XYZ file of C-alpha atoms in Angstrom:
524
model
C 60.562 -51.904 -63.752
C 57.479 -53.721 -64.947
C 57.018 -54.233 -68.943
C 54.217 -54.931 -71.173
C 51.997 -54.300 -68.240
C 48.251 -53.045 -69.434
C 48.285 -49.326 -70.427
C 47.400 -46.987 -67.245
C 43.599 -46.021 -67.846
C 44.462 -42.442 -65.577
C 46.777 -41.510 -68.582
C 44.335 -42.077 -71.257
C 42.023 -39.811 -69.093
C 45.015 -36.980 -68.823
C 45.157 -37.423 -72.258
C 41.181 -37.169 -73.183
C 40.991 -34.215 -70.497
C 43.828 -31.963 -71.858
C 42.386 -32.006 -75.150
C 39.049 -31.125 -74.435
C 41.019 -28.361 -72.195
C 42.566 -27.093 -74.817
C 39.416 -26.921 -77.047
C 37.749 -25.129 -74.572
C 40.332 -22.415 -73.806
C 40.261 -22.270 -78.082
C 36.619 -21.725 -77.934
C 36.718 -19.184 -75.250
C 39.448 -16.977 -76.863
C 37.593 -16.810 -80.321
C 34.408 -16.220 -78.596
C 35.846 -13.203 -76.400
C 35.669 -9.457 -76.959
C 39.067 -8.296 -77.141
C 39.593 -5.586 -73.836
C 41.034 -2.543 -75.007
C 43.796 -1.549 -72.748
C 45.780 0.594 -74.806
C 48.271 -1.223 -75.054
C 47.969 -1.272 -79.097
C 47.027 1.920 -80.033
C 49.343 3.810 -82.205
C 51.400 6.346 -80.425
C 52.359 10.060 -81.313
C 53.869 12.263 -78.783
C 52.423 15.362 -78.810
C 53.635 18.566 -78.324
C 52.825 20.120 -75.257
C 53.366 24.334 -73.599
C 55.980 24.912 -71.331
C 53.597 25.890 -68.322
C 50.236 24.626 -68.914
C 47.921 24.156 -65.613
C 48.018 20.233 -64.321
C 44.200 19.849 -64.706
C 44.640 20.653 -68.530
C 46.883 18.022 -69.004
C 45.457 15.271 -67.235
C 41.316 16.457 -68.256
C 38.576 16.436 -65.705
C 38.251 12.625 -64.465
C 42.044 12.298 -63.820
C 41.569 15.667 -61.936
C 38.202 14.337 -59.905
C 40.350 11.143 -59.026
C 43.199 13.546 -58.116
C 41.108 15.298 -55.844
C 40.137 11.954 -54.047
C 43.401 11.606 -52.585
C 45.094 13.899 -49.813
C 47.892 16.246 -52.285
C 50.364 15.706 -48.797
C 50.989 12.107 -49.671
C 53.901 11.034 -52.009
C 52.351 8.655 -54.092
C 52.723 7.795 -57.896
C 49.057 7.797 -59.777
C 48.851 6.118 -63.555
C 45.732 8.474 -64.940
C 44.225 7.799 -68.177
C 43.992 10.524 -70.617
C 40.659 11.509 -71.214
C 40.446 9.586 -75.266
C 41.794 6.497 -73.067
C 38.384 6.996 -70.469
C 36.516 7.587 -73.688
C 37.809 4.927 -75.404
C 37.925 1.887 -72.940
C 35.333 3.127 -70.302
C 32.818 4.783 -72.401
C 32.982 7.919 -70.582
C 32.415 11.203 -71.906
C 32.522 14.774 -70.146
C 29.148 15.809 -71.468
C 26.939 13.171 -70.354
C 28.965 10.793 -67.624
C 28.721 13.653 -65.298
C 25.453 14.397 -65.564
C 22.188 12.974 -63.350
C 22.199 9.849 -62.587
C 25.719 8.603 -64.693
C 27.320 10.968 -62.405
C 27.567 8.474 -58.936
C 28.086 5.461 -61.568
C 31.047 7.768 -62.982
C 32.241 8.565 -59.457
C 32.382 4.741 -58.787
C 34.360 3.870 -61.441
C 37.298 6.423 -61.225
C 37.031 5.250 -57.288
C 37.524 1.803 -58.892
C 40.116 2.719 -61.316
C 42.227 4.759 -58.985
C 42.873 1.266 -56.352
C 44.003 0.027 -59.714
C 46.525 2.915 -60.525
C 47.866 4.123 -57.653
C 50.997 3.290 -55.496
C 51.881 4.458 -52.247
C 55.444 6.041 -52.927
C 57.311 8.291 -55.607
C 58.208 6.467 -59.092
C 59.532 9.745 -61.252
C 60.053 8.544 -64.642
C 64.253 9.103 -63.947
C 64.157 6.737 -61.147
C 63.757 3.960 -64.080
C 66.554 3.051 -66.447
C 65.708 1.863 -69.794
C 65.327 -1.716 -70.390
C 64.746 -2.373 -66.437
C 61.247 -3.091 -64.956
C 59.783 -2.775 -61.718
C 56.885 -4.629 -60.108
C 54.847 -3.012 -57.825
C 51.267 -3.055 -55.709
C 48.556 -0.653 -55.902
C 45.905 0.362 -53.794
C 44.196 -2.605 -54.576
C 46.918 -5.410 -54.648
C 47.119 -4.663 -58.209
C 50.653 -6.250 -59.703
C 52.079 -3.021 -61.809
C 55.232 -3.562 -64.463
C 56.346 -0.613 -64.722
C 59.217 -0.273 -67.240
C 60.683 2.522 -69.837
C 60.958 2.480 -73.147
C 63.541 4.680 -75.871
C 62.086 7.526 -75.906
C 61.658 7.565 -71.766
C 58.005 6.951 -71.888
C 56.534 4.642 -69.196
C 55.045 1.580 -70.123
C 52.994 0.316 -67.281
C 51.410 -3.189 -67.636
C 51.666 -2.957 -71.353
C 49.932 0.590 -71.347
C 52.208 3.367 -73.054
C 52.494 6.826 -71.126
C 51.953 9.932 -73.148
C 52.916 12.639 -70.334
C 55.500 11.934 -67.035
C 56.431 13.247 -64.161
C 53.330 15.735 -64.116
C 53.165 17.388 -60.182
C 50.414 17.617 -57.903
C 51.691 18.429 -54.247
C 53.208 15.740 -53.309
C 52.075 13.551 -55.876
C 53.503 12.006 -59.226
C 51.204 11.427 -61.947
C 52.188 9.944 -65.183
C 49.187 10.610 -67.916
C 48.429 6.991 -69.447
C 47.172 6.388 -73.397
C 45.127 3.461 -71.834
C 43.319 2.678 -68.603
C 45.103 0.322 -66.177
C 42.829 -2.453 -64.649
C 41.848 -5.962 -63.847
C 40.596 -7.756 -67.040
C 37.281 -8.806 -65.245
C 36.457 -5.090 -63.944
C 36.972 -4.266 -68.202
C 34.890 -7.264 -69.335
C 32.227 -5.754 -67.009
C 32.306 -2.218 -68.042
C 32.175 -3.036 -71.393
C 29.154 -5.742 -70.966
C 27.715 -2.562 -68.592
C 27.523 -0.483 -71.699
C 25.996 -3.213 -73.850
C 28.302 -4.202 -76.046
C 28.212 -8.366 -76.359
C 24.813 -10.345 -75.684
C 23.906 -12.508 -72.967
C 24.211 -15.604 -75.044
C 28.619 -14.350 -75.578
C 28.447 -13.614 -71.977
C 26.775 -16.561 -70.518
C 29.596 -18.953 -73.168
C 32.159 -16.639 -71.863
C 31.541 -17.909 -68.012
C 30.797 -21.199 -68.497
C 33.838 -21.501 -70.948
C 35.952 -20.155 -68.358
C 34.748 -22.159 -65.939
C 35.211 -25.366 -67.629
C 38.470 -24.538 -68.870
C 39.500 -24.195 -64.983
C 37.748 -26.979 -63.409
C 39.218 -29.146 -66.844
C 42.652 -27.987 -66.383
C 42.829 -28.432 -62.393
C 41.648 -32.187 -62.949
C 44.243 -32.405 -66.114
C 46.781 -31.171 -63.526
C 46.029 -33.787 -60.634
C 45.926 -36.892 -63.251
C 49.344 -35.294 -64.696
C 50.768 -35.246 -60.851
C 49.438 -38.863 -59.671
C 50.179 -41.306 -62.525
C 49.133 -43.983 -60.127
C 46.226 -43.226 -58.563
C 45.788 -45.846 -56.106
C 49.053 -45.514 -54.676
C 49.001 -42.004 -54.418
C 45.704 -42.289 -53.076
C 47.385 -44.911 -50.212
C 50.621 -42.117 -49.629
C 48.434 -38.852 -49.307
C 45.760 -40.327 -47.683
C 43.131 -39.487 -50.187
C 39.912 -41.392 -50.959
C 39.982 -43.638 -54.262
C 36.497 -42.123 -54.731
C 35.657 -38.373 -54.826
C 32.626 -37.678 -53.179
C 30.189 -35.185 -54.274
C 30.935 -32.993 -50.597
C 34.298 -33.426 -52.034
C 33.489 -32.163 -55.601
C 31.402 -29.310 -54.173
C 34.614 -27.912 -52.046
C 36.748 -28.112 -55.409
C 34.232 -26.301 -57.370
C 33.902 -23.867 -55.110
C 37.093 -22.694 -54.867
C 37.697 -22.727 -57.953
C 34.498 -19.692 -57.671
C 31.869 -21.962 -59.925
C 29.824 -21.890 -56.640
C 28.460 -18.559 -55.722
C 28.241 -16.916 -51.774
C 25.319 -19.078 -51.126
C 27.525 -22.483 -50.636
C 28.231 -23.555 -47.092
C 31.399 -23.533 -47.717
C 31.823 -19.974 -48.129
C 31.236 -17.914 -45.110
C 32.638 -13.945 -45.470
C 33.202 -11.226 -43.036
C 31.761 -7.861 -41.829
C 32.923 -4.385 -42.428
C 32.539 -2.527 -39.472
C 33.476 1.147 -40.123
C 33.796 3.728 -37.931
C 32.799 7.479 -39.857
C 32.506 11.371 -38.591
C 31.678 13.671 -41.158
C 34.227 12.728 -43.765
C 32.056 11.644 -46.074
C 34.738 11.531 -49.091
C 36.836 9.092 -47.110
C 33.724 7.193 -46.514
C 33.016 6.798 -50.004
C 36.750 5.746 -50.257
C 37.232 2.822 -48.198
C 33.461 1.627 -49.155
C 34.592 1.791 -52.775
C 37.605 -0.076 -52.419
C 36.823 -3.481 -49.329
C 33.668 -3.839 -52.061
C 36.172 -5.435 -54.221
C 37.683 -8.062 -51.655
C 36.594 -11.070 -52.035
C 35.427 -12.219 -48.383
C 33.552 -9.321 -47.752
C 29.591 -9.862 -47.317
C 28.145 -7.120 -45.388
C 28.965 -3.701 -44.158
C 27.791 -1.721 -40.701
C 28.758 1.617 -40.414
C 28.698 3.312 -37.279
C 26.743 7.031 -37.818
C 26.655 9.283 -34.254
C 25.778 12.188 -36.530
C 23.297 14.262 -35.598
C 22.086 14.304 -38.597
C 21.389 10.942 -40.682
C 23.188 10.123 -43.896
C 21.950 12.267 -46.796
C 20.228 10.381 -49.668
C 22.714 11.001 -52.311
C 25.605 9.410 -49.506
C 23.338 6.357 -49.214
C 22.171 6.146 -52.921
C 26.381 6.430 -54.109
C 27.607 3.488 -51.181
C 25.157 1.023 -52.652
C 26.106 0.982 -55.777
C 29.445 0.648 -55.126
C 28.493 -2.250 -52.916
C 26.719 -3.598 -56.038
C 28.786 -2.280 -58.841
C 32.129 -3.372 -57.295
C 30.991 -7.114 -56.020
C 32.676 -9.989 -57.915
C 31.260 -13.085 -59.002
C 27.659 -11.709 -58.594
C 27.840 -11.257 -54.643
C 25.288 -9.780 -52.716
C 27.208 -6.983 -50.013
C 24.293 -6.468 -47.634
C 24.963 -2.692 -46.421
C 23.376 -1.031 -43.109
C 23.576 1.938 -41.220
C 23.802 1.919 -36.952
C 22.219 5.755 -36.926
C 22.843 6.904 -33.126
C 21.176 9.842 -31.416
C 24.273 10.215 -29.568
C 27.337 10.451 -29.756
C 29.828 7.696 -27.709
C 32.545 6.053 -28.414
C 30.792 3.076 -26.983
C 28.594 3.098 -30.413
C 31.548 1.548 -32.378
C 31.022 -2.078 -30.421
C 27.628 -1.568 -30.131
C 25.838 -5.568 -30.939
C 24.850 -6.117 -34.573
C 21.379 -7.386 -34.694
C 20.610 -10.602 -37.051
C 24.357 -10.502 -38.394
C 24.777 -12.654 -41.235
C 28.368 -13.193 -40.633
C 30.788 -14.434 -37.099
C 33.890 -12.529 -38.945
C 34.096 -8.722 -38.049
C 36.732 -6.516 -39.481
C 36.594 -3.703 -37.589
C 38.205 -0.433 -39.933
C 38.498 3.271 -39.448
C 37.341 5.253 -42.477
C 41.306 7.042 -42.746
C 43.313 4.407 -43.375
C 43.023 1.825 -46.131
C 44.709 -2.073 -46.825
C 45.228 -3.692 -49.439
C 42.639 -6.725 -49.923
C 45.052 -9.147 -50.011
C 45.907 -7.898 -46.757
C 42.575 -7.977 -45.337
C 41.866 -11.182 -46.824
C 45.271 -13.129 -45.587
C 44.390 -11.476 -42.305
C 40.858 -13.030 -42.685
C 42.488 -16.427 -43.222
C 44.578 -15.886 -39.964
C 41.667 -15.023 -37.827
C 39.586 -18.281 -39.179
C 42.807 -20.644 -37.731
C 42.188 -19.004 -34.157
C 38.442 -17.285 -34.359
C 38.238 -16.333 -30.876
C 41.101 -14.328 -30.829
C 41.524 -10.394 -32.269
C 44.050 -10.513 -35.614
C 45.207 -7.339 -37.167
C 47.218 -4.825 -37.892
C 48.251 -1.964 -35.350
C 50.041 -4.184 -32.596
C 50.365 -2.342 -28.922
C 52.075 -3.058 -25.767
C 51.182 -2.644 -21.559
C 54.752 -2.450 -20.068
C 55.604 -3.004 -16.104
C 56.528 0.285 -14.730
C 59.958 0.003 -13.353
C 60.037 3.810 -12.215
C 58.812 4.429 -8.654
C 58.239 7.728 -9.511
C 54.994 7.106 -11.651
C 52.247 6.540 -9.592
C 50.425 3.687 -12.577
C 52.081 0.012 -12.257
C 51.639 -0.188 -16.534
C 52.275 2.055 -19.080
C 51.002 1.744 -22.555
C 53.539 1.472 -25.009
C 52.935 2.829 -28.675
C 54.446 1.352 -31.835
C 58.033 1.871 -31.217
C 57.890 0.173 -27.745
C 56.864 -2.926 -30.113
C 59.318 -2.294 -32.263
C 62.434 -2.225 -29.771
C 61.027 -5.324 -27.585
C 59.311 -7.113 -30.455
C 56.586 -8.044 -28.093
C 52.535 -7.121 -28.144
C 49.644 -7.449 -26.166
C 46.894 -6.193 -27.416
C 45.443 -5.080 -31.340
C 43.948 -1.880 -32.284
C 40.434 -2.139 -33.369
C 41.022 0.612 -35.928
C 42.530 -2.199 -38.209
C 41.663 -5.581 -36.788
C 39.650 -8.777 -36.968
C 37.321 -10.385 -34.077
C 34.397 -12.604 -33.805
C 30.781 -11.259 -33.869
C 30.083 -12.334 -29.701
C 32.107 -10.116 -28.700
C 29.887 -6.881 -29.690
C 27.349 -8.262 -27.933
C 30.210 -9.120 -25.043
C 30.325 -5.403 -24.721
C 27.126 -4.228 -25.457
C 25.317 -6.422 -22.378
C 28.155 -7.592 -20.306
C 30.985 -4.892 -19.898
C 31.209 -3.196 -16.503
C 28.274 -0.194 -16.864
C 31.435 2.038 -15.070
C 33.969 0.946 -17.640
C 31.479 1.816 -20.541
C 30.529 5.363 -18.312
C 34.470 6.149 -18.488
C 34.795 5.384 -22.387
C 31.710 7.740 -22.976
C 33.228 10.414 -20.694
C 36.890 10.354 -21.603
C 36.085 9.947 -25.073
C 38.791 7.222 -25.489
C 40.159 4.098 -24.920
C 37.330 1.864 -26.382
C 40.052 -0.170 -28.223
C 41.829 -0.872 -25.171
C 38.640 -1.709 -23.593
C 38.079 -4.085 -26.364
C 41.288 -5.731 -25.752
C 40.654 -6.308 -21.997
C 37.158 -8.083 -23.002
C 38.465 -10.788 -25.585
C 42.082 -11.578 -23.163
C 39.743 -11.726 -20.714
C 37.350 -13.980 -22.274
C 40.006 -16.353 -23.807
C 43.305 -16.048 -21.376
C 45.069 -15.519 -24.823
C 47.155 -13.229 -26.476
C 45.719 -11.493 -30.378
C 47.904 -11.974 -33.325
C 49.644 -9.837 -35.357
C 49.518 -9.551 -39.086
C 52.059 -8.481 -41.655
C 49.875 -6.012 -43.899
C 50.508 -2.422 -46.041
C 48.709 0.444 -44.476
C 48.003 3.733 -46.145
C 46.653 6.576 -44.586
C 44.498 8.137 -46.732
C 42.911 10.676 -43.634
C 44.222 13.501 -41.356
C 45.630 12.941 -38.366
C 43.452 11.754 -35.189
C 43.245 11.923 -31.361
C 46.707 9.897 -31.547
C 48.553 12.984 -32.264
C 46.902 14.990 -29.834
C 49.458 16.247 -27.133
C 49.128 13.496 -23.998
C 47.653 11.069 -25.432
C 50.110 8.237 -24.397
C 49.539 9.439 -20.845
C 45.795 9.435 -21.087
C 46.292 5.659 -22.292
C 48.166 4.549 -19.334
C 45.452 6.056 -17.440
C 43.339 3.709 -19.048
C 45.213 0.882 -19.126
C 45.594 0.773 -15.240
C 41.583 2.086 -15.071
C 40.461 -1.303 -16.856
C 42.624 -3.242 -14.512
C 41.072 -2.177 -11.972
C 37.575 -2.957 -13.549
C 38.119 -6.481 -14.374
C 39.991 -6.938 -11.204
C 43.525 -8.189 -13.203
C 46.231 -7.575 -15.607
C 44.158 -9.743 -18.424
C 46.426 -8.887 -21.471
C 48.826 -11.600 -22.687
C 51.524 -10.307 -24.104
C 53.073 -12.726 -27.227
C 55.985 -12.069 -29.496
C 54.272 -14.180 -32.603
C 53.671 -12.558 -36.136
C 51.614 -14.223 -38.888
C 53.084 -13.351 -42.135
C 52.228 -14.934 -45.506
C 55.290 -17.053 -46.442
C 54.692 -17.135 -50.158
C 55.426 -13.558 -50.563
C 58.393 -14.341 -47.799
C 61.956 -14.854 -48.681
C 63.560 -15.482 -45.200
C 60.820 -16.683 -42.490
């Protein structure tokens, strides 16, 4: 070991940086508003009747946000009692409902409820005191759910004044605070004025320095010597400014507008369910790598103006980091299946994530599946794997057979991805908009089915690949479809062997690979 060598300068520079860190994290903590969640305001149970209806326990917004959710599914909802929306959302019964605040009010329970609600049964009983829980909402959400002595939930640090309240199928547990992200409260409370620009303009630039200051703190902490490290990991003994741009933009100091940020497409299938419309809008406005959204209307009537007026706010009202969502409407005169693929014109994106309007994931589903897609972008990723199986039996007159879910369950194999749930580059709308077979298309439009299929011929056909599987969490947050429909497996072999015929060849490649996100892996 070398002594009375000349000090290191990098560790004087660790040194200088952590400090000013630390100064800066100071500054922005006494600068802050303090976000009300609840979690400190003094508790007195309060005596409630035997029998009293549900609505009049949990007050009129935990009953509109009740009523945006299907009362069949078994899922656990953390409401806010209406002091807590008073208190920590500024909104009132008298005038939050009323003109205009009404579609901003709508927005925000929409908002709140991907924030509160998980997608299985937690009765208060199920949880023994002392123990906590952690568990994903809606929105990817973490939730610490734990009890305390007196068998009250706390939930994130929020206190529960009513449990085990029954809706249908439904739990809800009546909350003296309102569970959310800290940066959808700062904005709600900046929304209603409180704080000037000055605080809120120190606030994100404190932040943001604290972040970048820490993350170079870290990496002189890590490499003590920076030229050998620089020799071992093959890094430059310089950072360039290209360099400096890429680490300031992920650590989200760059806006959309950097090169180095390039989003996807919401492309969103809809028939007259307007409330599930106004769902899944709601919630992929929050994911990050979303940048524009098409949806698909064969209505024969267009989108009302109060449909339109509420989808883009929440476009605007639910974008992070000051994003512009760029939302559109493909308004058909008729009605074909074929409209769901047909060519965007002047799309801002080469990322499409193609989505039915019933079922709903998670964004950090949507957004690992993004990151999938990007390693292998002329492929389909996603979510609802299939299977085309060899018919063995001589007594069916089609050589495939489509095989549903459990056929890719028991062989662990896959061909193709359902475009209900699934990720694909932009080409290939215009693949088969222009280039299709006009008789495939004609067969779609008349069988009124299939177009998923079809879409999975077109891309193994273009790339002599197979898609990729995702892990994700699904809910279904719609009725059930055409899927359940007595013969539908048969009509899909029917279609299966049609499109073979069509492109002249079996072009499916089956694969038995899954991508799944190893940090949230134990075994892979």
């Amino acid at each position: 070991m070398r002594r009375g060598g000349s000090k290191s300068p990098i560790v004087f520079v660790a040194v200088i940086v952590s400090v000013s860190c630390f100064f800066v994290l100071i500054l922005t903590i006494l600068r802050l508003p303090d976000i009300s969640n609840g979690s400190m305001t003094p508790f007195k149970l309060k005596k409630i009747s035997k029998h009293p209806a549900t609505s009049d326990r949990i007050g009129k917004f935990g009953v509109m946000m009740m009523e945006m959710l299907p009362q069949d599914l078994s899922f656990t909802t953390f409401v806010p009692s209406e002091f807590a929306f008073e208190r920590d959302l500024r909104l009132r019964i008298n005038d939050s409902l009323a003109g205009e605040k009404a579609n901003d009010t709508y927005a925000t329970l929409t908002r709140i409820l991907s924030f509160t609600v998980v997608p299985w049964k937690i009765p208060s009983e199920s949880i023994s005191y002392n123990e906590e829980i952690i568990c994903d909402s809606l929105s990817g959400f973490k939730l610490h759910v734990s009890k305390d002595g007196d068998k009250m939930l706390l939930v994130n640090g929020v206190r529960s004044s009513r449990v085990d309240l029954r809706k249908g199928e439904m739990v809800i547990h009546v909350m003296d605070g309102v569970i959310m992200e800290a940066e959808f409260g700062q904005s709600v409370r900046f929304d209603d004025g409180e704080g000037d620009e000055g605080s809120i303009y120190l606030r994100t630039v404190a932040a943001a320095a604290a972040r970048v200051l820490c993350s170079i703190a870290h990496w002189s902490v890590v490499t003590p010597n920076h030229q050998d490290s620089s020799v071992i990991m093959g890094w430059d003994s310089i950072i360039s400014s290209e360099k400096w741009e890429l680490i300031f933009s992920d650590l989200g100091l760059f806006g959309s507008d950097t090169n180095y940020w390039k989003g996807y497409t919401l492309l969103i299938n809809t028939w007259k369910r307007y409330d599930l419309l106004k769902q899944s809008i709601s919630h992929y406005t929050s994911c990050p790598g979303l940048d524009s959204i098409h949806i698909v209307w064969s209505e024969p009537e267009p989108p009302s103006d109060p449909l339109v007026k509420f989808l883009n706010h929440a476009a605007k009202s639910n974008a992070k980091d000051g994003r512009y969502i760029e939302l559109t409407f493909d308004i058909n005169k008729e009605d074909s299946l074929n409209n769901r693929f047909k060519e965007i014109t002047n799309p801002i994106t080469d990322a499409v994530f193609s989505i039915d309007d019933d079922i709903i994931f998670p964004c950090s589903s949507v957004e690992f599946a993004f990151s999938v897609w990007r390693s292998a972008p002329d492929t389909m990723v996603g979510f609802v794997p299939r299977i085309h199986l060899i018919n063995q039996s001589k007594e069916n007159r089609y050589p495939y057979i489509y095989g549903g879910w459990w056929a890719v369950w028991w062989t662990g194999t896959y061909s193709m991805i359902l475009s209900k749930a699934s990720f694909f580059h932009m080409k290939y709308l215009r693949m088969y908009t222009n280039e299709m077979p006009a008789s495939l298309l004609e067969y779609v439009k008349r069988n009124r089915n299939c177009e998923d299929i079809a879409m999975s011929f077109l891309v193994a056909n273009a790339t002599g690949a197979p898609p990729i599987w995702a892990k994700g969490k699904i809910f279904e947050i719609g009725s059930t479809g055409i899927s359940s429909l007595g013969g539908h497996s048969n009509k899909r072999t029917e279609c299966v062997n049609r499109f073979v015929s069509e492109f002249g060849r079996m072009t499916l490649v089956p694969t038995n690979v899954k991508a799944v996100d190893s940090r949230g892996t134990w075994f892979w």
